[in-house]
Coordinates of C-alpha atoms in Angstrom, one line a residue:
Chain A
M1 CA 28.7 -77.0 -53.5
L2 CA 30.0 -80.4 -54.4
A3 CA 31.7 -78.9 -57.4
I4 CA 33.5 -76.4 -55.2
V5 CA 34.6 -79.1 -52.8
L6 CA 35.9 -81.3 -55.6
Q7 CA 37.6 -78.3 -57.1
Q8 CA 39.3 -77.5 -53.8
R9 CA 40.4 -81.1 -53.4
E10 CA 41.8 -81.1 -56.9
E11 CA 43.7 -77.8 -56.2
M12 CA 45.0 -79.3 -52.9
Q13 CA 46.1 -82.4 -54.8
E14 CA 47.9 -80.3 -57.4
D15 CA 49.7 -78.4 -54.7
M16 CA 50.3 -81.5 -52.6
M17 CA 53.9 -81.9 -51.5
N18 CA 55.9 -84.5 -49.7
F19 CA 57.5 -83.4 -46.4
G20 CA 60.1 -85.2 -44.3
V21 CA 60.0 -84.2 -40.7
L22 CA 62.9 -85.5 -38.5
G23 CA 61.8 -86.0 -34.9
S24 CA 59.1 -87.7 -32.9
G25 CA 58.4 -85.0 -30.2
V26 CA 55.7 -82.5 -29.8
V27 CA 57.2 -80.1 -32.4
A28 CA 57.6 -82.8 -35.1
Q29 CA 54.1 -84.2 -34.4
T30 CA 52.5 -80.7 -34.5
I31 CA 54.2 -79.5 -37.7
G32 CA 53.7 -82.9 -39.3
G33 CA 50.0 -83.1 -38.3
K34 CA 49.3 -79.6 -39.6
L35 CA 50.9 -80.3 -43.0
V36 CA 48.8 -83.5 -43.4
E37 CA 45.7 -81.4 -42.4
R38 CA 46.7 -79.0 -45.2
G39 CA 46.6 -81.8 -47.8
H40 CA 50.2 -82.8 -47.9
S41 CA 52.0 -86.1 -47.4
V42 CA 54.3 -86.2 -44.4
M43 CA 56.7 -88.8 -43.2
L44 CA 58.0 -88.4 -39.7
G45 CA 61.5 -89.8 -39.2
T46 CA 62.3 -91.5 -35.9
R47 CA 64.5 -94.2 -34.2
D48 CA 61.4 -95.6 -32.6
A49 CA 58.3 -95.8 -34.9
G50 CA 56.3 -97.2 -32.0
K51 CA 56.3 -93.8 -30.3
L52 CA 54.4 -92.4 -33.3
A53 CA 51.6 -95.0 -33.7
D54 CA 49.1 -92.7 -32.0
W55 CA 50.1 -89.7 -34.2
K56 CA 49.9 -91.8 -37.4
A57 CA 46.5 -93.1 -36.4
K58 CA 45.1 -89.6 -35.7
A59 CA 46.8 -87.5 -38.3
G60 CA 45.2 -89.1 -41.4
A61 CA 46.0 -91.2 -44.4
E62 CA 48.9 -89.1 -45.6
A63 CA 50.7 -89.4 -42.2
K64 CA 53.6 -91.8 -42.5
V65 CA 56.4 -92.9 -40.2
G66 CA 59.8 -94.2 -41.1
S67 CA 63.5 -94.0 -40.3
F68 CA 65.4 -90.7 -40.5
A69 CA 66.7 -91.7 -43.9
D70 CA 63.2 -92.8 -45.2
A71 CA 61.7 -89.5 -44.0
A72 CA 64.5 -87.4 -45.5
A73 CA 64.4 -89.3 -48.8
S74 CA 60.6 -88.9 -49.1
G75 CA 60.6 -85.2 -48.4
E76 CA 60.9 -82.5 -51.0
I77 CA 61.4 -80.2 -48.0
I78 CA 62.8 -81.4 -44.7
F79 CA 62.0 -80.1 -41.2
N80 CA 64.6 -80.7 -38.5
C81 CA 62.5 -81.0 -35.3
T82 CA 64.9 -83.2 -33.4
N83 CA 66.2 -82.2 -30.0
G84 CA 68.6 -79.4 -30.9
Q85 CA 71.2 -80.6 -28.5
G86 CA 71.4 -83.9 -30.4
S87 CA 70.4 -82.9 -33.9
L88 CA 73.6 -83.9 -35.6
P89 CA 73.3 -87.7 -35.2
P90 CA 69.7 -87.9 -36.6
L91 CA 70.8 -85.7 -39.5
K92 CA 73.7 -88.1 -40.1
A93 CA 71.2 -91.0 -40.0
A94 CA 69.1 -89.1 -42.5
E95 CA 72.0 -89.4 -44.9
E96 CA 73.6 -86.6 -46.7
Q97 CA 72.4 -87.5 -50.2
N98 CA 68.8 -87.3 -48.9
L99 CA 69.4 -83.7 -47.8
N100 CA 71.5 -82.4 -50.7
G101 CA 69.8 -79.7 -52.8
K102 CA 66.7 -79.6 -50.5
I103 CA 65.4 -76.9 -48.1
L104 CA 66.2 -78.0 -44.6
V105 CA 64.1 -76.0 -42.2
D106 CA 65.9 -76.0 -38.9
V107 CA 63.4 -75.6 -36.0
A108 CA 65.6 -77.0 -33.3
N109 CA 67.3 -75.2 -30.4
P110 CA 70.6 -76.4 -28.9
L111 CA 69.2 -76.2 -25.3
D112 CA 70.9 -78.1 -22.6
F113 CA 68.7 -78.7 -19.6
S114 CA 71.1 -81.3 -18.0
K115 CA 72.3 -78.8 -15.4
G116 CA 68.7 -77.7 -14.5
M117 CA 67.2 -74.3 -14.9
P118 CA 67.9 -72.1 -16.6
P119 CA 69.1 -74.2 -19.6
S120 CA 72.3 -73.1 -21.4
L121 CA 72.9 -73.4 -25.1
T122 CA 75.5 -76.0 -26.3
V123 CA 76.6 -73.5 -29.0
C124 CA 76.1 -69.7 -29.3
N125 CA 77.6 -66.3 -29.6
T126 CA 80.3 -67.1 -32.2
G127 CA 78.3 -70.0 -33.8
S128 CA 74.9 -71.6 -33.8
L129 CA 73.2 -75.0 -34.4
A130 CA 72.0 -73.8 -37.8
E131 CA 75.5 -72.9 -38.9
Q132 CA 76.8 -76.3 -37.6
I133 CA 74.2 -78.0 -39.8
Q134 CA 74.9 -75.8 -42.8
R135 CA 78.6 -76.5 -42.5
T136 CA 78.1 -80.2 -42.1
Y137 CA 75.7 -80.4 -45.1
P138 CA 76.9 -77.7 -47.4
K139 CA 74.6 -78.8 -50.3
A140 CA 71.5 -78.6 -48.1
K141 CA 69.7 -75.2 -48.0
V142 CA 69.4 -74.6 -44.3
V143 CA 66.7 -72.1 -43.2
K144 CA 66.4 -71.3 -39.6
T145 CA 62.9 -70.2 -38.4
L146 CA 60.0 -71.0 -36.0
N147 CA 62.5 -72.0 -33.2
M148 CA 61.4 -69.2 -30.9
V149 CA 57.8 -70.1 -30.4
T150 CA 56.0 -72.9 -28.8
A151 CA 54.7 -75.8 -31.0
A152 CA 51.1 -74.7 -30.9
L153 CA 51.9 -71.2 -32.1
M154 CA 54.2 -72.6 -34.9
V155 CA 51.2 -74.0 -36.8
N156 CA 48.6 -71.6 -35.4
P157 CA 50.1 -68.1 -34.9
G158 CA 46.6 -66.7 -34.6
L159 CA 46.4 -68.1 -31.1
A160 CA 48.5 -65.1 -29.9
N161 CA 47.4 -61.5 -30.7
N162 CA 45.4 -62.6 -33.8
G163 CA 48.6 -63.6 -35.4
D164 CA 50.0 -60.0 -35.3
H165 CA 53.6 -60.8 -34.2
D166 CA 56.9 -61.6 -35.9
L167 CA 58.7 -64.6 -37.0
F168 CA 62.4 -64.4 -37.9
I169 CA 64.1 -66.2 -40.7
S170 CA 67.8 -66.8 -41.5
G171 CA 69.5 -68.6 -44.4
N172 CA 72.2 -68.3 -47.1
D173 CA 69.9 -69.2 -50.1
A174 CA 67.5 -66.4 -51.0
D175 CA 65.2 -68.7 -53.1
A176 CA 65.0 -71.2 -50.2
K177 CA 64.1 -68.5 -47.8
A178 CA 61.4 -67.1 -50.2
K179 CA 59.9 -70.6 -50.6
T180 CA 60.0 -71.1 -46.8
V181 CA 58.3 -67.8 -46.2
E182 CA 55.5 -68.8 -48.7
L183 CA 55.1 -72.1 -46.8
L184 CA 55.0 -70.3 -43.5
K185 CA 52.3 -67.9 -44.7
K186 CA 50.2 -70.2 -46.9
E187 CA 50.3 -73.5 -44.9
L188 CA 51.0 -72.3 -41.3
G189 CA 49.2 -68.9 -41.3
W190 CA 52.1 -66.6 -40.5
Q191 CA 51.4 -63.0 -41.4
R192 CA 54.8 -61.4 -40.6
V193 CA 58.2 -62.9 -41.3
I194 CA 61.4 -60.8 -41.0
D195 CA 64.4 -61.8 -43.0
L196 CA 67.5 -61.3 -40.8
G197 CA 70.1 -62.3 -43.4
D198 CA 72.4 -65.2 -43.8
I199 CA 72.6 -68.3 -41.7
T200 CA 75.0 -66.6 -39.2
T201 CA 72.0 -64.5 -38.1
A202 CA 70.5 -67.7 -36.6
R203 CA 72.8 -66.9 -33.6
G204 CA 70.4 -64.1 -32.8
T205 CA 67.2 -66.2 -32.8
E206 CA 68.8 -69.2 -31.0
M207 CA 70.2 -66.8 -28.4
L208 CA 66.7 -65.5 -27.9
L209 CA 65.8 -68.8 -26.2
P210 CA 67.1 -67.9 -22.7
L211 CA 64.8 -64.9 -22.7
C212 CA 61.9 -67.0 -23.9
V213 CA 62.6 -69.5 -21.1
H214 CA 62.6 -66.6 -18.5
L215 CA 59.4 -65.3 -19.9
I216 CA 57.7 -68.7 -19.8
V217 CA 58.6 -68.9 -16.1
A218 CA 57.7 -65.2 -15.4
Q219 CA 54.4 -65.4 -17.2
G220 CA 53.5 -69.0 -16.5
S221 CA 52.8 -69.8 -20.1
P222 CA 54.6 -70.4 -23.4
M223 CA 51.8 -69.0 -25.5
F224 CA 53.4 -65.7 -26.5
N225 CA 55.6 -64.2 -29.1
F226 CA 57.4 -61.0 -29.9
K227 CA 56.2 -58.2 -32.1
V228 CA 58.8 -55.8 -33.4
V229 CA 57.3 -52.3 -33.1
K230 CA 58.6 -49.0 -34.4
Chain B
M1 CA 49.2 -19.6 -13.0
L2 CA 52.3 -18.5 -11.1
A3 CA 51.1 -20.3 -8.1
I4 CA 50.8 -23.6 -10.1
V5 CA 54.3 -23.1 -11.5
L6 CA 55.8 -22.4 -8.1
Q7 CA 54.0 -25.4 -6.6
Q8 CA 55.2 -27.6 -9.4
R9 CA 58.8 -26.4 -8.9
E10 CA 58.4 -27.0 -5.1
E11 CA 57.2 -30.6 -5.8
M12 CA 60.0 -31.2 -8.2
Q13 CA 62.5 -29.9 -5.6
E14 CA 61.0 -32.2 -3.0
D15 CA 61.3 -35.2 -5.3
M16 CA 64.7 -34.1 -6.5
M17 CA 67.3 -36.9 -6.3
N18 CA 71.0 -37.1 -7.0
F19 CA 72.0 -39.5 -9.7
G20 CA 75.5 -40.7 -10.5
V21 CA 75.9 -41.8 -14.2
L22 CA 79.1 -43.7 -15.0
G23 CA 80.1 -43.1 -18.6
S24 CA 80.5 -40.3 -21.2
G25 CA 79.0 -41.8 -24.3
V26 CA 75.6 -41.3 -25.9
V27 CA 73.8 -43.5 -23.4
A28 CA 75.3 -41.7 -20.4
Q29 CA 74.6 -38.3 -21.9
T30 CA 71.1 -39.2 -22.9
I31 CA 70.0 -40.7 -19.6
G32 CA 71.9 -38.0 -17.6
G33 CA 70.3 -35.2 -19.7
K34 CA 66.8 -36.6 -19.3
L35 CA 67.1 -36.9 -15.5
V36 CA 68.3 -33.2 -15.3
E37 CA 65.4 -32.2 -17.5
R38 CA 63.1 -34.0 -15.0
G39 CA 64.4 -31.9 -12.2
H40 CA 67.2 -34.0 -10.7
S41 CA 70.8 -33.4 -10.1
V42 CA 73.1 -35.6 -12.2
M43 CA 76.8 -36.1 -12.1
L44 CA 78.4 -38.0 -15.1
G45 CA 81.5 -39.9 -14.1
T46 CA 84.3 -40.0 -16.7
R47 CA 88.0 -40.3 -17.2
D48 CA 88.0 -37.3 -19.4
A49 CA 85.8 -34.4 -18.3
G50 CA 86.7 -32.4 -21.4
K51 CA 84.5 -34.8 -23.5
L52 CA 81.5 -33.7 -21.5
A53 CA 81.9 -29.9 -21.6
D54 CA 79.2 -29.6 -24.3
W55 CA 76.8 -31.9 -22.5
K56 CA 77.3 -29.9 -19.2
A57 CA 76.7 -26.6 -21.0
K58 CA 73.6 -27.8 -22.7
A59 CA 72.0 -30.0 -20.0
G60 CA 71.4 -27.3 -17.4
A61 CA 72.5 -26.1 -14.0
E62 CA 72.1 -29.5 -12.3
A63 CA 74.3 -31.2 -14.8
K64 CA 77.7 -32.0 -13.3
V65 CA 80.8 -33.8 -14.4
G66 CA 83.3 -35.6 -12.2
S67 CA 85.5 -38.7 -11.8
F68 CA 83.9 -42.1 -11.6
A69 CA 84.3 -42.0 -7.8
D70 CA 82.8 -38.5 -7.6
A71 CA 79.8 -39.5 -9.6
A72 CA 79.3 -42.7 -7.7
A73 CA 79.7 -40.9 -4.3
S74 CA 77.2 -38.2 -5.3
G75 CA 74.5 -40.5 -6.6
E76 CA 71.7 -42.0 -4.5
I77 CA 71.1 -44.3 -7.5
I78 CA 73.9 -45.1 -10.0
F79 CA 73.6 -45.9 -13.7
N80 CA 76.3 -48.0 -15.4
C81 CA 76.4 -46.6 -18.9
T82 CA 80.0 -47.4 -19.6
N83 CA 81.1 -49.6 -22.5
G84 CA 79.9 -53.0 -21.4
Q85 CA 83.0 -54.8 -22.6
G86 CA 85.1 -52.6 -20.3
S87 CA 82.6 -51.9 -17.4
L88 CA 84.6 -53.4 -14.6
P89 CA 87.6 -50.9 -14.5
P90 CA 85.3 -47.9 -14.3
L91 CA 83.3 -49.6 -11.6
K92 CA 86.5 -50.2 -9.7
A93 CA 87.5 -46.6 -10.2
A94 CA 84.0 -45.7 -8.8
E95 CA 85.1 -47.4 -5.6
E96 CA 83.2 -50.1 -3.8
Q97 CA 82.1 -48.0 -0.8
N98 CA 80.4 -45.5 -3.2
L99 CA 78.3 -48.4 -4.6
N100 CA 77.5 -50.3 -1.5
G101 CA 73.8 -50.3 -0.5
K102 CA 72.8 -48.4 -3.6
I103 CA 70.8 -49.3 -6.6
L104 CA 73.2 -49.8 -9.5
V105 CA 71.2 -49.8 -12.8
D106 CA 73.3 -51.7 -15.3
V107 CA 72.4 -50.5 -18.8
A108 CA 75.6 -51.9 -20.5
N109 CA 76.1 -54.7 -23.0
P110 CA 79.2 -56.8 -23.1
L111 CA 79.5 -56.4 -26.9
D112 CA 82.8 -57.0 -28.6
F113 CA 83.0 -55.3 -32.0
S114 CA 86.8 -55.9 -32.3
K115 CA 86.3 -58.7 -34.8
G116 CA 83.9 -56.8 -36.9
M117 CA 80.2 -57.6 -37.5
P118 CA 78.3 -59.3 -36.1
P119 CA 79.7 -58.5 -32.6
S120 CA 80.0 -61.2 -30.1
L121 CA 79.4 -61.0 -26.3
T122 CA 82.4 -61.2 -24.0
V123 CA 80.3 -63.1 -21.5
C124 CA 77.0 -65.0 -22.1
N125 CA 75.0 -68.2 -21.8
T126 CA 76.3 -69.4 -18.4
G127 CA 76.9 -65.9 -17.1
S128 CA 76.3 -62.2 -17.9
L129 CA 77.9 -58.8 -17.3
A130 CA 75.2 -58.0 -14.7
E131 CA 76.1 -61.1 -12.8
Q132 CA 79.8 -60.3 -12.9
I133 CA 79.1 -56.8 -11.5
Q134 CA 76.8 -58.2 -8.8
R135 CA 79.4 -60.8 -7.8
T136 CA 82.2 -58.1 -7.7
Y137 CA 80.0 -55.7 -5.7
P138 CA 77.8 -58.0 -3.5
K139 CA 76.5 -55.1 -1.4
A140 CA 75.3 -53.1 -4.5
K141 CA 71.8 -53.8 -5.7
V142 CA 72.4 -54.5 -9.3
V143 CA 69.3 -54.1 -11.6
K144 CA 69.6 -54.9 -15.3
T145 CA 67.3 -53.0 -17.6
L146 CA 67.1 -50.7 -20.6
N147 CA 70.1 -52.4 -22.3
M148 CA 68.1 -53.7 -25.3
V149 CA 66.9 -50.4 -26.7
T150 CA 68.7 -47.5 -28.4
A151 CA 69.5 -44.5 -26.2
A152 CA 66.7 -42.3 -27.7
L153 CA 64.1 -44.9 -26.8
M154 CA 65.5 -45.4 -23.3
V155 CA 64.4 -41.9 -22.3
N156 CA 61.5 -41.5 -24.7
P157 CA 59.8 -44.9 -25.3
G158 CA 56.9 -43.1 -26.9
L159 CA 59.0 -42.7 -30.0
A160 CA 58.1 -46.3 -30.9
N161 CA 54.5 -47.5 -31.1
N162 CA 53.3 -44.8 -28.7
G163 CA 55.3 -46.5 -26.0
D164 CA 53.3 -49.7 -26.3
H165 CA 56.3 -52.2 -26.0
D166 CA 58.1 -54.0 -23.3
L167 CA 61.1 -53.4 -21.1
F168 CA 62.7 -56.3 -19.1
I169 CA 64.1 -56.0 -15.7
S170 CA 66.3 -58.4 -13.7
G171 CA 67.8 -58.2 -10.2
N172 CA 68.1 -60.0 -6.8
D173 CA 66.6 -57.2 -4.7
A174 CA 62.8 -56.9 -4.9
D175 CA 62.7 -53.4 -3.4
A176 CA 65.5 -52.2 -5.7
K177 CA 63.6 -53.5 -8.7
A178 CA 60.3 -51.9 -7.5
K179 CA 62.1 -48.5 -7.1
T180 CA 63.7 -48.9 -10.5
V181 CA 60.4 -49.7 -12.1
E182 CA 58.9 -46.5 -10.5
L183 CA 61.8 -44.5 -11.9
L184 CA 61.4 -46.0 -15.4
K185 CA 57.7 -45.2 -15.4
K186 CA 57.7 -41.8 -13.7
E187 CA 60.9 -40.3 -15.0
L188 CA 61.5 -42.0 -18.4
G189 CA 57.9 -42.7 -19.4
W190 CA 57.9 -46.5 -19.7
Q191 CA 54.5 -48.1 -19.6
R192 CA 55.3 -51.8 -19.6
V193 CA 58.1 -53.4 -17.6
I194 CA 58.3 -57.2 -17.2
D195 CA 60.2 -58.6 -14.2
L196 CA 62.1 -61.6 -15.4
G197 CA 63.4 -62.6 -12.0
D198 CA 66.8 -62.6 -10.3
I199 CA 70.0 -61.2 -11.8
T200 CA 70.8 -64.5 -13.7
T201 CA 67.9 -63.7 -16.0
A202 CA 70.0 -60.8 -17.3
R203 CA 71.6 -63.5 -19.5
G204 CA 68.4 -63.4 -21.5
T205 CA 68.3 -59.7 -22.1
E206 CA 72.0 -59.4 -22.8
M207 CA 71.8 -62.4 -25.2
L208 CA 69.0 -60.5 -27.0
L209 CA 71.6 -58.1 -28.3
P210 CA 72.8 -60.2 -31.3
L211 CA 69.2 -60.3 -32.6
C212 CA 68.9 -56.5 -32.0
V213 CA 72.0 -56.0 -34.1
H214 CA 70.7 -58.2 -36.9
L215 CA 67.4 -56.3 -36.8
I216 CA 69.1 -52.9 -36.9
V217 CA 71.0 -54.1 -40.0
A218 CA 67.9 -55.7 -41.6
Q219 CA 65.6 -52.7 -40.9
G220 CA 68.2 -50.0 -41.3
S221 CA 67.2 -48.3 -38.0
P222 CA 67.7 -48.9 -34.2
M223 CA 64.4 -47.2 -33.4
F224 CA 62.4 -50.3 -32.5
N225 CA 61.6 -52.5 -29.5
F226 CA 59.8 -55.8 -28.8
K227 CA 56.3 -56.1 -27.5
V228 CA 55.5 -59.4 -25.9
V229 CA 52.0 -60.4 -27.2
K230 CA 49.8 -63.2 -26.1

């Protein structure tokens, strides 16, 4: 028994990765916490480290907090979990050289709630937040995914329909997408991931958000996802 | 046996309704043909009756073809199956007095393919085609539905996952939505219809189209739909 535990810990340490998660909200804390739980080292990047003291205390020894630039520099893979409407300034603060060559998983939605319900998107139809980010950081490998589900489902898809539902993924770099799919399956428990194509296809998943908002209101809960059936 | 057939025919005749279907494309022909098959009288409205000679010949005795105004005048319920990008001129040709007080089921999508793939929407985010139509014809009862699936599935949802998937519906008039849901279930075979709310929620279903287009390309087939799972 002890041998197995030690072996598992050794395997976890071998596979241990450093993640940088930009953001301090529920999505950042949930994804960051899950990756720590899975044996990785995670730094959340924020303007206000004080907001993350509780998260740091609860999430474990490998849960770290720093500036946007610290988090981006420390991560082999970066998650953008900032408010989608205001994602570009945090990414600028993260500094381009800390993003270049890395997978940048963009989980954010450019939702504008400032005019009340329903929210509108600050960019859509002929563009998307993911494309804006890719254009601004051409050497980062932007992968859009996870943005259409609530935070709890992102890291525990089994909470809906035993995990039998679909996640969509978009990005220009095939290898970055393949590595992200592996991460989604192995670390977060996703069973089904549909590759939509290049980063322009993120328009489709970002434009799904208005329907998601209507469904949350109509059903009274964000704990759902879509399954593509044939 | 003969008695049962005669009784069924009598019941069909009692329930027989007149539908006006605006449009001459695959969606109009498919919905129109199905409603004739179900025992109803259907007039397709078009600028060019010649395009519908084959449909008329095949669809049965209660399949009729006329102008947009003829079709709208003859229908107790109207389907807008025109090209969504150009729906307003046919509706104008259908004449407001022929739409007033009636359920107008808007199946169209404001897709613009003129700049190639992927198409963009001519209206979205802070508005929708359904809202434009409702605003232009305030006395019509606009109900948005069916627009997110391919024509074959609209009238035969069992072709995907034995019909176990979701249709969304939007509209301001509760009674019009209830009657449309009954029609969708009884005549077209839909099992699951989710009421999203008022006509502004049509933004959500129209903005689903870019994702649908990406999925058609990624999967190589339009024969799919979404199931909302919890």
